[in-house]
PDB file of C-alpha atoms in Angstrom:
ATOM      1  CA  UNK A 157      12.255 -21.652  -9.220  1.00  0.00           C
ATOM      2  CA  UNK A 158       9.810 -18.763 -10.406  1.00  0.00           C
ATOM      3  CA  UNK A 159      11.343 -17.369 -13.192  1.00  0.00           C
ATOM      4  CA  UNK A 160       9.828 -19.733 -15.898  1.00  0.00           C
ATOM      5  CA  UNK A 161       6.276 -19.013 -13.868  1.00  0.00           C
ATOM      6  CA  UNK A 162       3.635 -17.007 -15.744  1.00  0.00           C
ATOM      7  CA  UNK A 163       4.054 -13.516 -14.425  1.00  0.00           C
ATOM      8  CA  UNK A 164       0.274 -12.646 -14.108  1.00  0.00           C
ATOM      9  CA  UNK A 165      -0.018 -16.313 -11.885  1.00  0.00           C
ATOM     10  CA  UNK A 166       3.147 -14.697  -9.859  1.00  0.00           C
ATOM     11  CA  UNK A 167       1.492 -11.962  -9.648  1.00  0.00           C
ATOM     12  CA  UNK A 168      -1.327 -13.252  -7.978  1.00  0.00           C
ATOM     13  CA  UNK A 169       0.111 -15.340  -5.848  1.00  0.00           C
ATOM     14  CA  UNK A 170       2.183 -12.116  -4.421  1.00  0.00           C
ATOM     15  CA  UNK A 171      -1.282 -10.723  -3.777  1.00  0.00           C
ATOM     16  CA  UNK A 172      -2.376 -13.422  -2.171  1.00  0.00           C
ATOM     17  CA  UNK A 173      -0.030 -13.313   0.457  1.00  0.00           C
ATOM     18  CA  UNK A 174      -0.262  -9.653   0.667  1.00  0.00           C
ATOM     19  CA  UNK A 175      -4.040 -10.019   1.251  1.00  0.00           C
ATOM     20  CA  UNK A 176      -2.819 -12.725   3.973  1.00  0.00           C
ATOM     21  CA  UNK A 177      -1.010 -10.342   5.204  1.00  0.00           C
ATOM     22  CA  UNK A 178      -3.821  -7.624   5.825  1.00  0.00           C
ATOM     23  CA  UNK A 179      -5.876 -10.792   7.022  1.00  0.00           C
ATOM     24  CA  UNK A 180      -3.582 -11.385  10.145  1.00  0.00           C
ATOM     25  CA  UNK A 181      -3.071  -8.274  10.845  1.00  0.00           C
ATOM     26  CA  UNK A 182      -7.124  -7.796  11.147  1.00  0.00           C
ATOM     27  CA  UNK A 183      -6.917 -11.122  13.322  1.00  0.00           C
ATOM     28  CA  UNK A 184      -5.211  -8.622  15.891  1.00  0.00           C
ATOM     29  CA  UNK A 185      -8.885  -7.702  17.082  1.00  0.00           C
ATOM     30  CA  UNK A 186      -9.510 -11.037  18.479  1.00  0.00           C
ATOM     31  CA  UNK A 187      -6.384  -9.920  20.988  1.00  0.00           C
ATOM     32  CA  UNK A 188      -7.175  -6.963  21.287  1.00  0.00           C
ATOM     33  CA  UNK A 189      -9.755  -4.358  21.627  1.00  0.00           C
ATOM     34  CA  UNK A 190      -7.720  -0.941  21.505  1.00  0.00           C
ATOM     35  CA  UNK A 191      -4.643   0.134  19.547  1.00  0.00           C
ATOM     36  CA  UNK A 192      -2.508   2.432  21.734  1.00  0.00           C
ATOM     37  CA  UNK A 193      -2.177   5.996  19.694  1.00  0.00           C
ATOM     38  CA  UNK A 194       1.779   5.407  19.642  1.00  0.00           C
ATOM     39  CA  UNK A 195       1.905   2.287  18.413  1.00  0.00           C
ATOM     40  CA  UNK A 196      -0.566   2.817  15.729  1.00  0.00           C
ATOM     41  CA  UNK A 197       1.822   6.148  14.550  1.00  0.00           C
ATOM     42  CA  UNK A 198       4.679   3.733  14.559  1.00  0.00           C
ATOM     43  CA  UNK A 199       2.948   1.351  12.611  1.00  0.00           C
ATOM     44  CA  UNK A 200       2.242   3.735  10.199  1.00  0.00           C
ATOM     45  CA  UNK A 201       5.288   5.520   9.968  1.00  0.00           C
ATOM     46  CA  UNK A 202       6.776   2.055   9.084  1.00  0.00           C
ATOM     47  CA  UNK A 203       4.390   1.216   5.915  1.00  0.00           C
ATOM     48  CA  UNK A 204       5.327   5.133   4.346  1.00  0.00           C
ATOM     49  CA  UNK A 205       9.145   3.645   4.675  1.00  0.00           C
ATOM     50  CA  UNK A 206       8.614   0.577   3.115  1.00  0.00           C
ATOM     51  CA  UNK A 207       6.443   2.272   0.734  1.00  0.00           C
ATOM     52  CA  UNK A 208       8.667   5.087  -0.202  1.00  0.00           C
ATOM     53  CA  UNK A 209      11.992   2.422  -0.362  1.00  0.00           C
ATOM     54  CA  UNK A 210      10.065   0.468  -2.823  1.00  0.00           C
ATOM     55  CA  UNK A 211       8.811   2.923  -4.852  1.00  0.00           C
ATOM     56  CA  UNK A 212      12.157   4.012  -5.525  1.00  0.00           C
ATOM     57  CA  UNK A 213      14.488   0.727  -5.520  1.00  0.00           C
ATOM     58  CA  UNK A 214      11.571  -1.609  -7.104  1.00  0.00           C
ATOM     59  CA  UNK A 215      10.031   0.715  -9.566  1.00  0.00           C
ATOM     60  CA  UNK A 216      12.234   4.023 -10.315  1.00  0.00           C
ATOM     61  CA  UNK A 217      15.302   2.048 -10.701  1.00  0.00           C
ATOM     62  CA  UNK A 218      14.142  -0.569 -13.142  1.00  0.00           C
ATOM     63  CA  UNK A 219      11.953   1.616 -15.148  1.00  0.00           C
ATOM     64  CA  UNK A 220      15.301   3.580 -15.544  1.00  0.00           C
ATOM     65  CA  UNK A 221      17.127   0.979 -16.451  1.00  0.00           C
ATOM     66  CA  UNK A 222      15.111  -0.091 -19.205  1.00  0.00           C
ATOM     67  CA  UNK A 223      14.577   3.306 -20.640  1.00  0.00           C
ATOM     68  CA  UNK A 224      18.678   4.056 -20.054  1.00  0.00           C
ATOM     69  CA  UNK A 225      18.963   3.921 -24.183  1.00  0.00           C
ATOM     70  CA  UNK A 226      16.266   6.389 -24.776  1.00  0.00           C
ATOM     71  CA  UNK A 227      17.113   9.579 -26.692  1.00  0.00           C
ATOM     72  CA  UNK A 228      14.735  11.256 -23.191  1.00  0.00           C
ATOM     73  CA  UNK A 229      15.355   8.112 -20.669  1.00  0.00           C
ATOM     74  CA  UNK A 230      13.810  10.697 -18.036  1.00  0.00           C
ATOM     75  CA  UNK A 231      10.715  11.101 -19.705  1.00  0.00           C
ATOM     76  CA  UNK A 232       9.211   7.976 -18.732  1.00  0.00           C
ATOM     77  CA  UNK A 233      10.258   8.404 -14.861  1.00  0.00           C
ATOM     78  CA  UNK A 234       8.803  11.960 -15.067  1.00  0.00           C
ATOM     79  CA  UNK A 235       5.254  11.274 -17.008  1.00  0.00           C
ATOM     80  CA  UNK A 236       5.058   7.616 -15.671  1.00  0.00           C
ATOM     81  CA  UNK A 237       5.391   9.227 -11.893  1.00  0.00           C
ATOM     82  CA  UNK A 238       2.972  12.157 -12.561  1.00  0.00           C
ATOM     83  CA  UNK A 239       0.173  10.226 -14.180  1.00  0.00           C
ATOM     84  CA  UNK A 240       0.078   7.598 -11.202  1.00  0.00           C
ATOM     85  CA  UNK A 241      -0.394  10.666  -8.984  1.00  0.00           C
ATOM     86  CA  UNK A 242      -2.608  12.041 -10.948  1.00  0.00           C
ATOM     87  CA  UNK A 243      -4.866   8.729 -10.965  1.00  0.00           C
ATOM     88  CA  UNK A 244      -5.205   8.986  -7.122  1.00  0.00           C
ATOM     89  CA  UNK A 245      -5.636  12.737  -6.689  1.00  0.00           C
ATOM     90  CA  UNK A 246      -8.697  11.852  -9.236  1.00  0.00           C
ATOM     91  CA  UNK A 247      -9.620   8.802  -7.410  1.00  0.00           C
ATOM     92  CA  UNK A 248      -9.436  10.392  -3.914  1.00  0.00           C
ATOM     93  CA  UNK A 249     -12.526  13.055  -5.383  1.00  0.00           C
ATOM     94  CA  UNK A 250     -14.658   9.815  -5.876  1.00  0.00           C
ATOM     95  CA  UNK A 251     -14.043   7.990  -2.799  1.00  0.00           C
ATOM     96  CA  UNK A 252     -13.691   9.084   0.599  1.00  0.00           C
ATOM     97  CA  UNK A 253     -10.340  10.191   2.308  1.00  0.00           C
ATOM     98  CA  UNK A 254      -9.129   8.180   4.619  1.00  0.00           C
ATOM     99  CA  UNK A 255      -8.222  10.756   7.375  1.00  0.00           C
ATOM    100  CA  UNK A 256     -11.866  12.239   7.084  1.00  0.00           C
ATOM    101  CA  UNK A 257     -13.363   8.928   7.381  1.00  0.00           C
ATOM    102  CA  UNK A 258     -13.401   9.691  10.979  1.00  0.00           C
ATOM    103  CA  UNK A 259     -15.292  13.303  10.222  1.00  0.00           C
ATOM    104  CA  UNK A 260     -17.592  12.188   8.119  1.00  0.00           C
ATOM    105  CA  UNK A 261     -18.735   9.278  10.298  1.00  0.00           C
ATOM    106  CA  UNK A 262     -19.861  11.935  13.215  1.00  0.00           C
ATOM    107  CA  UNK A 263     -22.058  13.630  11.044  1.00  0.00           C
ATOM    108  CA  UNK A 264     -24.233  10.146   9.527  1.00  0.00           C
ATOM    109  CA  UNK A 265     -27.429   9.242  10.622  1.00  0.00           C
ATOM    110  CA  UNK A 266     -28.878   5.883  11.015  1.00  0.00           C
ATOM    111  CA  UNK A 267     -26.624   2.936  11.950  1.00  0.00           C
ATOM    112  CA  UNK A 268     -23.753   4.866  12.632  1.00  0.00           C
ATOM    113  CA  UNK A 269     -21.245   1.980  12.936  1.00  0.00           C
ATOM    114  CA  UNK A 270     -22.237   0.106   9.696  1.00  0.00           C
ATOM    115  CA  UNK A 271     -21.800   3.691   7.369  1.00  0.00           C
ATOM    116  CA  UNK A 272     -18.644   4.225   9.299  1.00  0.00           C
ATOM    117  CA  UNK A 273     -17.196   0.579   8.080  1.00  0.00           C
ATOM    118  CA  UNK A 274     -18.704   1.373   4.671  1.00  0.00           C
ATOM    119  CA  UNK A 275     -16.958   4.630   4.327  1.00  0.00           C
ATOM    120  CA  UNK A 276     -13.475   3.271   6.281  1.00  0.00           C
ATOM    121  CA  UNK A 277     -13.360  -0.229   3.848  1.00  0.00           C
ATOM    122  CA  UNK A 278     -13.940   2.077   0.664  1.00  0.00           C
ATOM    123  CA  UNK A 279     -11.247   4.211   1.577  1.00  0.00           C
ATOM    124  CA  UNK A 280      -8.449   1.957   2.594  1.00  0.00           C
ATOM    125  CA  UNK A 281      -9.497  -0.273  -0.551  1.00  0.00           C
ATOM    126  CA  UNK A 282      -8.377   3.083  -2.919  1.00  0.00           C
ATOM    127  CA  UNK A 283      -4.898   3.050  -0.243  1.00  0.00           C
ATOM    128  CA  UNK A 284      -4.485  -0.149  -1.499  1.00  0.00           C
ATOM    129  CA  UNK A 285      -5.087  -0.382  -5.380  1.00  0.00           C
ATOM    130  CA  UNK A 286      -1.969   1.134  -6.566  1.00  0.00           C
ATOM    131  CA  UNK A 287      -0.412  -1.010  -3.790  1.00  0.00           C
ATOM    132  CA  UNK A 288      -1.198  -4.146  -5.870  1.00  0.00           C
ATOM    133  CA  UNK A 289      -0.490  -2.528  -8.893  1.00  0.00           C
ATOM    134  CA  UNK A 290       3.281  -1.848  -8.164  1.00  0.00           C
ATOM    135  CA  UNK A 291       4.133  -5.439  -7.320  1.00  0.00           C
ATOM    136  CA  UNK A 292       2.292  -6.860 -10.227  1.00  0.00           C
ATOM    137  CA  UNK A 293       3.559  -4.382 -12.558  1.00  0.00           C
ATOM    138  CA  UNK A 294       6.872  -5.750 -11.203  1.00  0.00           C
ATOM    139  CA  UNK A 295       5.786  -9.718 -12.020  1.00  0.00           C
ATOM    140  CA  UNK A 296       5.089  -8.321 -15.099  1.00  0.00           C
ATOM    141  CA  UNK A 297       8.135  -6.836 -16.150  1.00  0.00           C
ATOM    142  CA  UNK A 298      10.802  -9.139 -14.522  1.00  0.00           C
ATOM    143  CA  UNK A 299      13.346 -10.370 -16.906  1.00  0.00           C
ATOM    144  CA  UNK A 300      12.781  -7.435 -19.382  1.00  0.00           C
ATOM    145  CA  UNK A 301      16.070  -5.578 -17.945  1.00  0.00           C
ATOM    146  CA  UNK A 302      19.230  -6.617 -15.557  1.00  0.00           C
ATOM    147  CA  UNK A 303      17.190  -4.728 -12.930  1.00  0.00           C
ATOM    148  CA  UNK A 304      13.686  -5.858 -13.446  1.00  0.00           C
ATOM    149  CA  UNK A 305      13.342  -9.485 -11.919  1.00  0.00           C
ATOM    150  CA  UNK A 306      11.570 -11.878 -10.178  1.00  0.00           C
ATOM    151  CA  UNK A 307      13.689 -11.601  -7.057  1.00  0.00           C
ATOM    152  CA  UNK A 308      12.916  -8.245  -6.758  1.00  0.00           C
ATOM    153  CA  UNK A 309       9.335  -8.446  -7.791  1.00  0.00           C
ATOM    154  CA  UNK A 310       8.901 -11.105  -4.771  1.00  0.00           C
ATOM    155  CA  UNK A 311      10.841  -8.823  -2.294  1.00  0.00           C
ATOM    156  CA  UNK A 312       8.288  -6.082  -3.329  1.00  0.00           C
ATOM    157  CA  UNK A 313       5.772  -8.436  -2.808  1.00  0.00           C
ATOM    158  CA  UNK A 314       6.720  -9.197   0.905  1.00  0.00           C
ATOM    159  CA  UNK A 315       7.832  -5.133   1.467  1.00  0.00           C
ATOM    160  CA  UNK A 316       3.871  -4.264   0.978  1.00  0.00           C
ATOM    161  CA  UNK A 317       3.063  -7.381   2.690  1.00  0.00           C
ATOM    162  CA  UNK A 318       4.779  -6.291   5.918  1.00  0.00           C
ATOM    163  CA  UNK A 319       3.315  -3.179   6.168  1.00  0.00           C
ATOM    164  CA  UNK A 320      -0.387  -4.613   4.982  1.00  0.00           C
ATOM    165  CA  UNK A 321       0.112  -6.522   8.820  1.00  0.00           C
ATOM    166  CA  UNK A 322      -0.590  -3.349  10.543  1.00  0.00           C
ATOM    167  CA  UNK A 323      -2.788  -1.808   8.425  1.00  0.00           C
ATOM    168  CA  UNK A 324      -5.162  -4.729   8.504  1.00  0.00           C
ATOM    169  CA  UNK A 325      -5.346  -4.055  12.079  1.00  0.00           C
ATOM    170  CA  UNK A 326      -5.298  -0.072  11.500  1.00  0.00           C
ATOM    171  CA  UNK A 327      -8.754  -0.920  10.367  1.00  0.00           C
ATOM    172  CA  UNK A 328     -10.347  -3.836  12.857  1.00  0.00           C
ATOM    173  CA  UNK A 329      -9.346  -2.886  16.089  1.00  0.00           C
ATOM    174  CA  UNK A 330     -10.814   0.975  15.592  1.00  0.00           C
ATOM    175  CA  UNK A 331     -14.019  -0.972  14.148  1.00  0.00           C
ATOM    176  CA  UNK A 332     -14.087  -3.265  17.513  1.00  0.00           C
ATOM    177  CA  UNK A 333     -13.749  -0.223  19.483  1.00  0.00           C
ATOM    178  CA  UNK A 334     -16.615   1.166  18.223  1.00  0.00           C
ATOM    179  CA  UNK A 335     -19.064  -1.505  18.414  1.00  0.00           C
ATOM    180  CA  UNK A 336     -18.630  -4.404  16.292  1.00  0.00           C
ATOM    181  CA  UNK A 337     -18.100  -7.471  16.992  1.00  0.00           C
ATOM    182  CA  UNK A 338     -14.618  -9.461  16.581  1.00  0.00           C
ATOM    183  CA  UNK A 339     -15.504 -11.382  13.790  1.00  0.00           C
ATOM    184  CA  UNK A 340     -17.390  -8.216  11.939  1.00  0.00           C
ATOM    185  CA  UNK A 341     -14.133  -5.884  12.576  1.00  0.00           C
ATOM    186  CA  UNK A 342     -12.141  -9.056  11.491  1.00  0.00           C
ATOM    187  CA  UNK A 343     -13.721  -9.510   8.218  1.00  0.00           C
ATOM    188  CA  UNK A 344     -13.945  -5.806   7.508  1.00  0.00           C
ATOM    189  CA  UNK A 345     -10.282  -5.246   8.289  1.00  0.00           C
ATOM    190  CA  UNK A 346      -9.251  -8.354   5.620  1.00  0.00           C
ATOM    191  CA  UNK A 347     -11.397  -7.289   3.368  1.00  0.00           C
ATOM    192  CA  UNK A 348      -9.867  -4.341   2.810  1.00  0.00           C
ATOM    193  CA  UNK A 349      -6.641  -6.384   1.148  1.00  0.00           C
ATOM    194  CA  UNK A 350      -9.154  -8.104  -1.474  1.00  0.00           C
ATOM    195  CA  UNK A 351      -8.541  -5.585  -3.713  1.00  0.00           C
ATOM    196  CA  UNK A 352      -4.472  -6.374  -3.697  1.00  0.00           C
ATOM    197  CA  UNK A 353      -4.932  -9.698  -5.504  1.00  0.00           C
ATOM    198  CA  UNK A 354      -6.936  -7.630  -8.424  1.00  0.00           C
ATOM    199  CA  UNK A 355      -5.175  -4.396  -9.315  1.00  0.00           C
ATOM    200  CA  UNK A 356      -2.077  -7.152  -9.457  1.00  0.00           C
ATOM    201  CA  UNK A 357      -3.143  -9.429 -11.570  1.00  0.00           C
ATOM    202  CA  UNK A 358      -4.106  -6.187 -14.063  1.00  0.00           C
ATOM    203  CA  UNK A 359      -1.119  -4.703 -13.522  1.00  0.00           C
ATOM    204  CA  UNK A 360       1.371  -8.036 -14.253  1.00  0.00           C
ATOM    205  CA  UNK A 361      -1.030  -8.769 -17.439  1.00  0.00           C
ATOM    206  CA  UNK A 362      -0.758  -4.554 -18.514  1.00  0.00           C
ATOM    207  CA  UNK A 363       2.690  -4.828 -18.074  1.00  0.00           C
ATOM    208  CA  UNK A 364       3.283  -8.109 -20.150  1.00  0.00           C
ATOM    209  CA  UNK A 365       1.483  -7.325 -22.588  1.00  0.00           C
ATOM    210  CA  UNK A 366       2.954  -3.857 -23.406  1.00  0.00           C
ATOM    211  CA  UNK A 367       6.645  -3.980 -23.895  1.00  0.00           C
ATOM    212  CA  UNK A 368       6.964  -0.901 -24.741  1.00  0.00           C
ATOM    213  CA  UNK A 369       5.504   0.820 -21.807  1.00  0.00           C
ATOM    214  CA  UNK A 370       7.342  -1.091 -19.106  1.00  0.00           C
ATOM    215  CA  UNK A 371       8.877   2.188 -17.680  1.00  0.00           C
ATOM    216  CA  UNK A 372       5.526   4.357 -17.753  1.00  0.00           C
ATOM    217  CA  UNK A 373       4.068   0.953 -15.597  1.00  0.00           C
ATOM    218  CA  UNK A 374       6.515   0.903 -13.109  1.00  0.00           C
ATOM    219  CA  UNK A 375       6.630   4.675 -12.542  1.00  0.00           C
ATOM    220  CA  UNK A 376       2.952   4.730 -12.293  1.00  0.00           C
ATOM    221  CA  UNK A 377       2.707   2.687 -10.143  1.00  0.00           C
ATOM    222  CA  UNK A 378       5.714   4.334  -7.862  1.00  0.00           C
ATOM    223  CA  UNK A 379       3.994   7.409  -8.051  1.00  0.00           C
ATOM    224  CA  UNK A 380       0.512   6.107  -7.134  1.00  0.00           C
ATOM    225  CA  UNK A 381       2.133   5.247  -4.034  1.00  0.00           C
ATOM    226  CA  UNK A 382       3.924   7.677  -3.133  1.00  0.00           C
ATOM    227  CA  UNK A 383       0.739   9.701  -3.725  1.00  0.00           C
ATOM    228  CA  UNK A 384      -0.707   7.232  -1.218  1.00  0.00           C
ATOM    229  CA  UNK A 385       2.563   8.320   1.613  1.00  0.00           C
ATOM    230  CA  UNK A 386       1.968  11.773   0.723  1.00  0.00           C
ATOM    231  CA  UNK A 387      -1.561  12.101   0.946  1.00  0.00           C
ATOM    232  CA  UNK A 388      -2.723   9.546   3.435  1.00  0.00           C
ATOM    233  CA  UNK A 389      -0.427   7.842   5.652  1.00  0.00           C
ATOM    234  CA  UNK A 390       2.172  10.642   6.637  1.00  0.00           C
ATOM    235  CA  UNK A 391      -0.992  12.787   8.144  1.00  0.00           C
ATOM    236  CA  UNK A 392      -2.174   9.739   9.604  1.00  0.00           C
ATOM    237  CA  UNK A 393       1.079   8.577  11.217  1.00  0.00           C
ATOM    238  CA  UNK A 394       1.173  12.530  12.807  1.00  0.00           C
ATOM    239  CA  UNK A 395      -1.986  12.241  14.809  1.00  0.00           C
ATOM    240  CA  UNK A 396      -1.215  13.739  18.477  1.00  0.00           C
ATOM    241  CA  UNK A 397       2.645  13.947  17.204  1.00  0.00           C
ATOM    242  CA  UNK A 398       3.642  16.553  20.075  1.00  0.00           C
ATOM    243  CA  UNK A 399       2.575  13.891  22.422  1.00  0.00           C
ATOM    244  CA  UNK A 400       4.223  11.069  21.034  1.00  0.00           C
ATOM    245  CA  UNK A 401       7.456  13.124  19.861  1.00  0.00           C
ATOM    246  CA  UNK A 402       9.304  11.483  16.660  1.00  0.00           C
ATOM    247  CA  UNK A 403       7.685   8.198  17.174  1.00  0.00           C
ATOM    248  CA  UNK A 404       5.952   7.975  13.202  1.00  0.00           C
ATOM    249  CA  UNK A 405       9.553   9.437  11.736  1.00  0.00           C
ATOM    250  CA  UNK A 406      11.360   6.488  13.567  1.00  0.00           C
ATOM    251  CA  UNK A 407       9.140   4.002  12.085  1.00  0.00           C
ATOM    252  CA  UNK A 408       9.357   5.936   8.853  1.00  0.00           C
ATOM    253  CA  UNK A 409      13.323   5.094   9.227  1.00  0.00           C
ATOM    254  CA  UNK A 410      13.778   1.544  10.373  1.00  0.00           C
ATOM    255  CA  UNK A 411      10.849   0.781   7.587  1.00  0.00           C
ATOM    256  CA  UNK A 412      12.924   2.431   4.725  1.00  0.00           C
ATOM    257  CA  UNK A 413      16.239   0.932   6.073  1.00  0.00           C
ATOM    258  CA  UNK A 414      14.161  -2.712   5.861  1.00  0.00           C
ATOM    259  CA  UNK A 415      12.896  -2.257   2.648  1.00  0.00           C
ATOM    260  CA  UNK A 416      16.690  -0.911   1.391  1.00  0.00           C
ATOM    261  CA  UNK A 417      18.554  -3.822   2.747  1.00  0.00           C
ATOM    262  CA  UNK A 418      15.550  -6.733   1.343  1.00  0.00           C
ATOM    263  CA  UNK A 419      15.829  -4.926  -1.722  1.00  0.00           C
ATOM    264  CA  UNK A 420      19.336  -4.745  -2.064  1.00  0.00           C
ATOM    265  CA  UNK A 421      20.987  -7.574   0.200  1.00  0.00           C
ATOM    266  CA  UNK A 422      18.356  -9.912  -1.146  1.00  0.00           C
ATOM    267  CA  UNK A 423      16.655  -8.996  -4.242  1.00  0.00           C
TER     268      UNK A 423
END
């Protein structure tokens, strides 16, 4: 059914539903006007399993595949990997961190609640850029090995969808507990995902358009994110951890074992 489609049109409809995604997940506020510390940990720990299963069964894999015949076939995994890492270590020193958002926030003057959004959009709109990238990168290099294909793509595509769900409400709920009202946290929190559809649509028409650096794209883009696990959302997914015992490494599990079996039984 999709594999005739034009991957950069794939590709944005895969970021449309992962900006869906971060949209419902920001509806949450309307139920709700706390997120329990716990469940938020859990929540988290679950998006760095999905992430770090699909960085290495939707991206690593295929991009070794293709390069397989390569006189070096490693050398794309290892420079691919390090220069998506290296794109977010430089991006995190122009944009705010997202587990000093909180910090940073205490010490602003004026409307406190408004800079605090500002900061807390800008930041998890960098989480999300190489997000968007890795699935589109995928749309755009489906078909060009046994490993790289649409089927896989798509179950990339709904992998960073599910874990968009609580992330959108990672960043409404907080906002409603501060101050703002439901629909303001709402349309904060989806906003964050409008980025997703973007970086996608550059990454499927990148990775089209290159042939020959379909490995360097997909490793990029694994190691962008797992910059992302590294960095952001293991730290995050620790807050008060002697309280809440292995609650974040249990989501962290059943979140890698979901991603595995979609990616595997499925893709």
């Amino acid at each position: 059914m999709f594999e005739n489609m034009n991957p950069v049109l794939l590709a944005l409809l895969g970021g449309t539903f992962t900006w869906g995604m971060t949209a419902l997940g920001a509806a949450m506020v309307f139920f709700f006007k706390e997120i329990k510390p716990k469940i938020l940990n859990l929540m988290l720990g679950f998006a760095s399993g999905i992430m770090i299963a699909a960085s290495f069964w939707s991206l690593l894999l295929p991009a070794l595949e293709i390069s397989s015949n390569d006189k070096f076939p490693w050398l794309p995994i290892i420079v691919g990997f390090g220069l998506g890492g290296l794109f977010l270590f430089a991006a995190d020193k122009l944009f705010p961190h997202i587990h000093h958002v909180e910090d940073d926030a205490k010490n602003l003057k004026g409307n406190k609640n408004l800079r605090r959004s500002i900061l807390l959009i800008t930041a998890i709109t960098l989480h999300n850029i190489p997000e968007g990238l890795s699935f589109g990168v995928a749309f755009g290099t489906a078909g060009s090995s046994s490993e790289a294909t649409v089927a896989s793509a798509i179950i990339l595509a709904i992998g960073i969808g599910l874990q968009n769900f609580p992330e959108g409400a990672a960043v409404s709920i907080p906002l409603r507990r501060d101050g703002a009202s439901r629909l303001k946290s709402f349309m904060y929190g989806q906003a964050s995902g409008l980025v997703e559809p973007i970086a996608a649509v550059l990454g499927a028409w990148l990775a089209s358009s290159v042939g020959s650096l379909l490995p360097y794209a997909l490793s990029f883009a694994a190691g962008a994110m797992i910059f992302v696990v590294v960095e952001e959302l293991i730290p995050e997914s620790q807050t008060d951890a002697h309280l809440y015992g292995h609650t974040a490494s249990m989501g962290a599990m059943l979140g890698f074992m979901l991603m595995t079996f979609m990616d595997i039984a499925l893709g």
